[in-house]
Coordinates of C-alpha atoms in Angstrom, one line a residue:
X1 CA -0.3 0.0 0.2
X2 CA 1.3 3.0 -1.1
X3 CA 1.5 6.0 1.3
X4 CA 1.7 10.1 0.8
X5 CA 5.5 11.1 1.8
X6 CA 5.6 13.6 4.5
X7 CA 7.5 16.8 3.4
X8 CA 10.4 16.9 5.5
X9 CA 10.3 19.6 8.0
X10 CA 14.0 21.6 7.1
X11 CA 16.5 21.0 10.4
X12 CA 16.7 24.8 11.7
X13 CA 19.8 25.1 14.6
X14 CA 19.2 27.9 17.6
X15 CA 18.8 30.9 16.9
X16 CA 21.9 33.5 16.7
X17 CA 22.7 34.1 19.7
X18 CA 21.5 38.3 20.4
X19 CA 24.7 40.3 20.6
X20 CA 25.4 41.4 24.1
X21 CA 26.2 45.4 22.2
X22 CA 22.1 45.0 21.7
X23 CA 21.4 44.9 25.3
X24 CA 20.5 47.8 27.0
X25 CA 21.5 47.1 30.6
X26 CA 24.8 45.7 29.5
X27 CA 25.5 49.0 27.4
X28 CA 24.8 51.4 30.1
X29 CA 26.6 49.0 32.4
X30 CA 29.7 49.4 29.7
X31 CA 29.1 53.1 29.6
X32 CA 30.0 53.8 33.6
X33 CA 32.9 51.2 33.8
X34 CA 34.1 53.2 30.4
X35 CA 33.5 56.7 32.6
X36 CA 35.5 55.2 35.3
X37 CA 38.5 53.6 33.6
X38 CA 38.6 57.4 32.2
X39 CA 38.7 59.1 35.4
X40 CA 40.9 56.3 36.6
X41 CA 43.7 56.7 34.0
X42 CA 43.5 60.5 33.4
X43 CA 43.9 61.4 37.4
X44 CA 47.4 60.8 37.3
X45 CA 48.1 62.2 33.8
X46 CA 46.3 65.4 35.5
X47 CA 48.2 65.6 38.5
X48 CA 51.7 65.3 36.4
X49 CA 50.2 68.6 34.4
X50 CA 50.0 70.2 37.9
X51 CA 54.1 69.1 38.4
X52 CA 54.8 70.7 35.2
X53 CA 52.6 74.1 36.1
X54 CA 54.5 74.0 39.6
X55 CA 51.2 73.6 41.6
X56 CA 52.8 70.2 43.2
X57 CA 55.8 68.8 43.7
X58 CA 57.4 65.7 42.8
X59 CA 57.7 64.8 46.1
X60 CA 54.2 65.9 46.6
X61 CA 53.0 64.0 43.5
X62 CA 54.8 60.7 45.0
X63 CA 52.8 60.9 47.9
X64 CA 49.9 61.9 46.4
X65 CA 49.7 58.6 43.9
X66 CA 51.0 56.2 47.4
X67 CA 47.6 57.6 49.0
X68 CA 45.8 56.7 45.8
X69 CA 47.0 53.1 46.1
X70 CA 46.8 52.7 49.5
X71 CA 43.1 53.6 49.6
X72 CA 42.6 50.7 46.7
X73 CA 44.0 48.0 48.2
X74 CA 42.2 48.4 51.6
X75 CA 38.7 49.6 49.8
X76 CA 38.9 46.8 46.9
X77 CA 39.0 43.7 49.8
X78 CA 36.2 45.8 52.1
X79 CA 34.4 46.5 48.7
X80 CA 34.2 42.8 47.6
X81 CA 32.6 41.8 51.0
X82 CA 30.3 44.7 50.6
X83 CA 29.4 44.3 47.1
X84 CA 28.5 40.1 48.3
X85 CA 26.3 41.5 51.3
X86 CA 24.6 43.9 49.8
X87 CA 23.1 45.4 46.8
X88 CA 26.7 45.3 43.9
X89 CA 24.1 48.2 41.6
X90 CA 24.4 50.1 45.7
X91 CA 28.6 49.3 46.2
X92 CA 28.7 50.8 42.6
X93 CA 26.7 54.2 43.1
X94 CA 28.3 54.7 47.1
X95 CA 31.7 54.1 45.9
X96 CA 31.6 55.9 42.8
X97 CA 30.2 58.4 44.6
X98 CA 33.1 58.5 46.9
X99 CA 36.0 59.1 44.1
X100 CA 33.6 61.7 42.2
X101 CA 33.7 63.9 45.8
X102 CA 37.4 63.6 45.9
X103 CA 37.9 65.4 43.2
X104 CA 36.7 69.0 44.4
X105 CA 38.9 68.2 47.2
X106 CA 41.9 67.7 45.1
X107 CA 41.5 70.7 43.2
X108 CA 40.8 72.5 46.7
X109 CA 44.2 71.5 47.7
X110 CA 45.7 71.6 44.9
X111 CA 49.0 74.6 45.2
X112 CA 47.3 75.5 49.3
X113 CA 47.4 72.2 51.0
X114 CA 49.0 69.0 50.4
X115 CA 47.4 67.3 53.7
X116 CA 44.0 68.2 51.9
X117 CA 45.6 66.6 48.5
X118 CA 46.8 63.5 50.3
X119 CA 43.5 62.7 52.3
X120 CA 41.4 63.1 48.5
X121 CA 43.6 61.2 46.3
X122 CA 43.1 58.1 49.3
X123 CA 39.4 58.9 48.8
X124 CA 39.6 58.7 45.1
X125 CA 41.6 55.2 45.3
X126 CA 39.0 53.7 48.0
X127 CA 36.0 54.5 45.9
X128 CA 38.2 53.0 42.9
X129 CA 39.0 50.3 44.5
X130 CA 35.9 48.9 46.0
X131 CA 34.4 49.5 42.6
X132 CA 36.4 47.0 40.9
X133 CA 35.1 44.1 42.3
X134 CA 31.8 45.0 42.1
X135 CA 31.5 45.9 38.5
X136 CA 32.7 42.6 37.9
X137 CA 30.1 40.9 40.0
X138 CA 27.6 42.9 38.5
X139 CA 28.4 41.9 34.9
X140 CA 27.7 38.8 36.0
X141 CA 24.5 39.7 36.9
X142 CA 23.8 42.1 34.0
X143 CA 24.6 39.4 31.1
X144 CA 23.4 35.8 30.4
X145 CA 25.6 33.1 30.6
X146 CA 26.6 32.5 27.2
X147 CA 27.6 36.1 26.2
X148 CA 29.9 37.0 29.1
X149 CA 33.2 36.2 27.6
X150 CA 31.7 38.7 24.3
X151 CA 31.1 40.9 27.9
X152 CA 34.1 40.8 29.4
X153 CA 36.2 41.2 26.1
X154 CA 33.9 44.9 26.0
X155 CA 34.8 45.8 28.9
X156 CA 38.5 45.1 28.8
X157 CA 38.2 47.4 25.5
X158 CA 37.0 50.2 27.2
X159 CA 40.0 49.6 29.7
X160 CA 42.6 49.5 26.8
X161 CA 40.7 52.2 24.9
X162 CA 41.0 54.6 28.6
X163 CA 44.9 53.8 29.0
X164 CA 45.0 55.7 25.6
X165 CA 42.2 58.1 25.5
X166 CA 42.6 59.0 29.3
X167 CA 46.1 60.8 29.0
X168 CA 45.5 62.1 25.0
X169 CA 42.1 64.0 26.0
X170 CA 43.2 65.2 29.0
X171 CA 45.8 66.3 27.0
X172 CA 43.7 68.4 24.4
X173 CA 41.9 69.9 27.0
X174 CA 44.8 71.1 29.2
X175 CA 45.2 73.6 26.1
X176 CA 41.6 75.4 27.0
X177 CA 41.1 74.8 31.0
X178 CA 43.6 74.7 34.0
X179 CA 44.5 71.5 36.5
X180 CA 41.7 72.4 38.5
X181 CA 38.9 72.5 36.4
X182 CA 40.1 69.2 34.6
X183 CA 40.2 67.3 38.7
X184 CA 36.8 68.6 38.5
X185 CA 35.9 67.1 35.1
X186 CA 37.5 63.6 36.6
X187 CA 34.7 64.2 39.1
X188 CA 31.7 64.4 36.7
X189 CA 33.1 61.1 35.0
X190 CA 32.8 59.4 38.4
X191 CA 29.5 60.6 38.7
X192 CA 28.5 59.2 34.9
X193 CA 29.9 55.5 36.2
X194 CA 27.9 56.1 39.7
X195 CA 24.6 57.0 38.2
X196 CA 24.3 55.5 34.6
X197 CA 24.4 51.6 35.0
X198 CA 21.4 49.6 36.0
X199 CA 20.7 47.2 38.1
X200 CA 21.3 43.7 37.9
X201 CA 19.9 40.7 39.3
X202 CA 20.1 39.6 42.9
X203 CA 22.8 37.2 43.2
X204 CA 22.0 34.3 44.5
X205 CA 23.0 33.0 47.9
X206 CA 23.1 30.1 50.0
X207 CA 20.6 31.7 53.3
X208 CA 17.4 31.5 52.6
X209 CA 14.4 31.7 55.1
X210 CA 15.2 31.4 58.2
X211 CA 18.4 31.3 57.7
X212 CA 18.8 34.7 56.0
X213 CA 18.0 36.2 59.7
X214 CA 20.8 35.5 61.3
X215 CA 23.1 37.6 62.7
X216 CA 26.3 39.0 60.2
X217 CA 29.5 37.8 60.0
X218 CA 32.2 40.6 60.8
X219 CA 33.9 41.8 57.5
X220 CA 37.0 40.0 58.4
X221 CA 35.2 36.9 58.9
X222 CA 33.1 36.7 55.1
X223 CA 36.3 38.1 53.7
X224 CA 37.8 35.1 54.7
X225 CA 35.2 32.8 53.8
X226 CA 36.4 34.4 50.4
X227 CA 39.5 33.4 50.7
X228 CA 38.1 29.6 51.2
X229 CA 36.0 29.9 48.3
X230 CA 38.9 30.3 46.1
X231 CA 40.5 27.2 47.7
X232 CA 37.8 25.5 46.5
X233 CA 39.4 26.2 42.8
X234 CA 42.9 25.2 42.4
X235 CA 43.3 26.4 38.7
X236 CA 41.9 30.1 40.3
X237 CA 45.0 29.6 42.6
X238 CA 47.4 28.5 40.5
X239 CA 46.1 31.6 37.7
X240 CA 46.5 34.0 40.2
X241 CA 50.1 33.2 41.0
X242 CA 50.8 33.1 37.6
X243 CA 49.0 36.9 37.6
X244 CA 50.5 37.9 40.1
X245 CA 54.0 36.9 39.6
X246 CA 53.8 37.9 35.6
X247 CA 52.7 41.8 36.4
X248 CA 54.9 42.1 39.6
X249 CA 57.7 41.4 37.8
X250 CA 57.1 41.6 34.1
X251 CA 55.4 43.9 33.8
X252 CA 57.2 45.8 36.6
X253 CA 60.8 45.1 35.3
X254 CA 59.8 46.3 31.6
X255 CA 58.3 49.8 33.3
X256 CA 61.6 50.2 34.6
X257 CA 63.6 49.2 32.1
X258 CA 62.3 50.4 29.1
X259 CA 62.7 54.0 29.8
X260 CA 66.1 53.1 30.4
X261 CA 66.7 51.3 27.2
X262 CA 64.7 54.0 25.0
X263 CA 67.0 56.5 26.3
X264 CA 70.4 54.6 26.4
X265 CA 70.6 51.9 23.7
X266 CA 67.9 53.5 21.3
X267 CA 68.4 57.3 22.0
X268 CA 65.2 57.9 21.3
X269 CA 62.2 58.4 23.6
X270 CA 59.9 57.9 21.2
X271 CA 60.6 54.1 21.2
X272 CA 58.7 53.8 25.0
X273 CA 55.9 55.7 23.4
X274 CA 55.6 53.6 20.5
X275 CA 56.1 50.3 22.6
X276 CA 53.7 50.9 25.4
X277 CA 51.3 52.6 22.4
X278 CA 51.9 48.8 20.5
X279 CA 50.9 47.0 23.8
X280 CA 47.4 48.6 23.7
X281 CA 46.8 47.9 20.1
X282 CA 48.0 44.8 20.9
X283 CA 45.5 44.2 23.9
X284 CA 42.7 45.7 22.0
X285 CA 43.5 43.1 19.4
X286 CA 43.0 40.8 21.7
X287 CA 40.0 41.2 23.1
X288 CA 38.6 41.5 19.7
X289 CA 40.2 38.1 19.2
X290 CA 38.8 36.6 22.6
X291 CA 35.0 37.9 22.0
X292 CA 34.2 35.0 20.0
X293 CA 37.0 32.7 20.5
X294 CA 36.4 29.3 22.2
X295 CA 39.4 27.1 22.4
X296 CA 39.4 23.2 23.5
X297 CA 41.5 23.7 26.0
X298 CA 40.9 27.2 27.6
X299 CA 42.9 26.9 30.4
X300 CA 45.7 26.1 28.7
X301 CA 45.1 28.6 25.9
X302 CA 44.8 31.4 28.5
X303 CA 48.1 30.3 30.2
X304 CA 49.8 30.1 27.1
X305 CA 48.8 33.9 26.5
X306 CA 49.7 35.1 29.6
X307 CA 53.1 33.4 29.0
X308 CA 54.0 35.1 26.2
X309 CA 54.2 38.6 27.9
X310 CA 57.9 37.2 29.1
X311 CA 58.9 38.5 24.6
X312 CA 58.5 42.1 26.5
X313 CA 61.6 41.7 28.8
X314 CA 63.4 39.4 26.4
X315 CA 62.9 42.0 23.6
X316 CA 64.6 44.6 25.8
X317 CA 67.7 42.0 26.5
X318 CA 69.4 42.1 23.3
X319 CA 70.9 45.2 21.1
X320 CA 68.0 44.8 18.1
X321 CA 66.1 46.8 15.8
X322 CA 63.3 48.6 17.4
X323 CA 60.8 47.4 15.3
X324 CA 62.0 44.1 17.0
X325 CA 60.5 45.7 20.5
X326 CA 57.4 47.2 19.3
X327 CA 56.4 43.7 17.8
X328 CA 57.2 41.8 21.2
X329 CA 54.8 44.8 22.8
X330 CA 52.1 43.7 20.5
X331 CA 52.2 40.2 20.8
X332 CA 52.8 40.8 24.8
X333 CA 49.1 42.8 24.4
X334 CA 47.4 40.4 22.5
X335 CA 48.7 37.1 24.9
X336 CA 47.4 39.3 28.2
X337 CA 43.9 39.8 26.9
X338 CA 44.0 36.0 25.7
X339 CA 44.4 35.1 28.7
X340 CA 42.0 38.1 30.6
X341 CA 38.9 37.2 28.9
X342 CA 38.3 33.9 29.6
X343 CA 39.8 34.4 33.1
X344 CA 36.8 37.0 34.2
X345 CA 34.5 34.7 32.3
X346 CA 35.7 31.5 33.9
X347 CA 35.6 32.8 37.6
X348 CA 32.1 34.2 36.9
X349 CA 30.8 30.7 35.9
X350 CA 33.1 29.0 38.0
X351 CA 32.4 31.0 41.6
X352 CA 29.4 30.7 43.8
X353 CA 27.5 33.9 43.1
X354 CA 26.9 35.2 46.4
X355 CA 31.0 35.0 46.9
X356 CA 32.0 36.1 43.6
X357 CA 32.5 39.8 44.1
X358 CA 35.1 38.5 47.6
X359 CA 36.7 35.9 45.0
X360 CA 37.4 39.2 42.1
X361 CA 38.7 41.4 45.2
X362 CA 40.6 38.6 45.9
X363 CA 42.4 39.2 42.1
X364 CA 42.8 43.1 42.2
X365 CA 44.3 42.9 45.5
X366 CA 47.2 40.3 45.0
X367 CA 47.7 41.5 41.1
X368 CA 47.6 45.2 41.5
X369 CA 49.5 45.1 45.5
X370 CA 52.2 43.3 44.3
X371 CA 53.0 45.3 42.0
X372 CA 54.8 48.1 43.5
X373 CA 56.8 45.3 45.7
X374 CA 58.0 45.0 42.5
X375 CA 58.3 48.2 40.8
X376 CA 60.2 48.9 44.4
X377 CA 62.8 46.0 44.0
X378 CA 63.3 46.0 40.3
X379 CA 65.6 49.7 40.1
X380 CA 67.8 48.5 42.6
X381 CA 67.9 45.1 41.9
X382 CA 69.3 46.8 38.3
X383 CA 71.7 48.7 40.2
X384 CA 73.1 45.5 41.6
X385 CA 73.0 43.1 39.1
X386 CA 72.4 45.0 35.5
X387 CA 69.4 45.4 33.4
X388 CA 70.8 42.5 31.3
X389 CA 70.4 39.4 34.1
X390 CA 67.4 41.3 35.8
X391 CA 65.6 41.6 32.7
X392 CA 66.5 37.8 32.1
X393 CA 65.3 36.7 35.5
X394 CA 62.1 38.5 34.9
X395 CA 61.1 36.9 31.2
X396 CA 62.3 33.6 32.6
X397 CA 59.3 34.0 35.4
X398 CA 57.1 34.9 32.5
X399 CA 57.4 31.9 31.1
X400 CA 57.9 29.4 34.1
X401 CA 55.2 30.7 35.8
X402 CA 52.0 29.7 33.5
X403 CA 53.4 27.0 32.8
X404 CA 53.5 25.7 36.1
X405 CA 50.1 26.5 36.6
X406 CA 48.7 25.0 33.5
X407 CA 50.0 21.7 35.2
X408 CA 47.5 21.9 38.4
X409 CA 44.2 19.9 38.1
X410 CA 41.5 22.2 36.4
X411 CA 43.5 24.4 34.7
X412 CA 43.2 22.9 31.2
X413 CA 39.3 23.7 31.5
X414 CA 39.8 26.5 34.5
X415 CA 37.5 23.8 36.1
X416 CA 35.2 23.1 33.3
X417 CA 35.0 19.6 32.3
X418 CA 35.3 18.3 28.7
X419 CA 32.1 18.7 26.9
X420 CA 31.1 17.8 23.5
X421 CA 33.3 18.3 21.0
X422 CA 36.6 19.1 23.7
X423 CA 37.2 15.5 23.9

């Protein structure tokens, strides 16, 4: 008996994921983060202009910047606890408002009171520090899990663009307005960072029902609880150790050695400027690549990207053409974002949502906190051992630390078991 054939139903795949750049909530968060980045990178440049205009001495500049760093390091730990304890949006609001309020105080103390400027700088650093883990956790609330890598790539592009645009825009504006007005402009940027982001979905915490009414633990106890959460993820501890090593030794060494090499070997300041610009351009390119790149072994790929920063100090060791140095910095910039974007995405995916801000604050605390130590030790080491041995040791550390971290269990996939197509 003949049967009428049933028309084949055309196979259709899942609808294409909507771009995160078309999400209004994310765009507001991205714009707020960008404003905070511009304010962060513009402030040291504006204070440098104050030195040029003799409104602030060199020693005063060092004191003000040190106070800002100290405020950041203290607040980043406290801010992580507060962002897990309260609304992440509220923490962004109040910390950015604190940074905004510091700007007129800096302008008030300029040329009048170094004490006022130092206290205001500490307040600005505290606002910046408290914002960082809250912004990181708020991204996980605003963006769905399948679009977070794209969102983190867009966020890091905002940061890299700020490193270029912040000083550049400030230099242009300095031709028309004085330093005090520029400081007030930084305060306006912080106001944008405070008011523009919207509210994310509430974090899912373990305490519900009657347990939620239990007395809160102390800030210290909750921060220690965040450390315990970090210890549950061997890939995170290994990655944080590798990142801290690369920043404290590799980045600090190149920060100190690059101006010396540019002056003594090439007798041209443009080599330093070109190398730093190349690094930022490479980082922007790396962020673009990682927005859609999904390697099978995500963790190993990220650690390989982190390791290539070693080419930056390596390029400064030998009397090579300046183009080699610039190319090495491009590669280093690409590599750092091949690490950063998957690293942030994995942290948002693997860490318990109610502890995400605390774990993120631990990330910023160590990676940023050891950078000044590296900067303080590199210059005496160069004076004692010479620039080439120091650069060689730092390059080796940049290559070996990520390689060692890649051997840790769960590092291959950043805590994720191999899924279909990854075997």
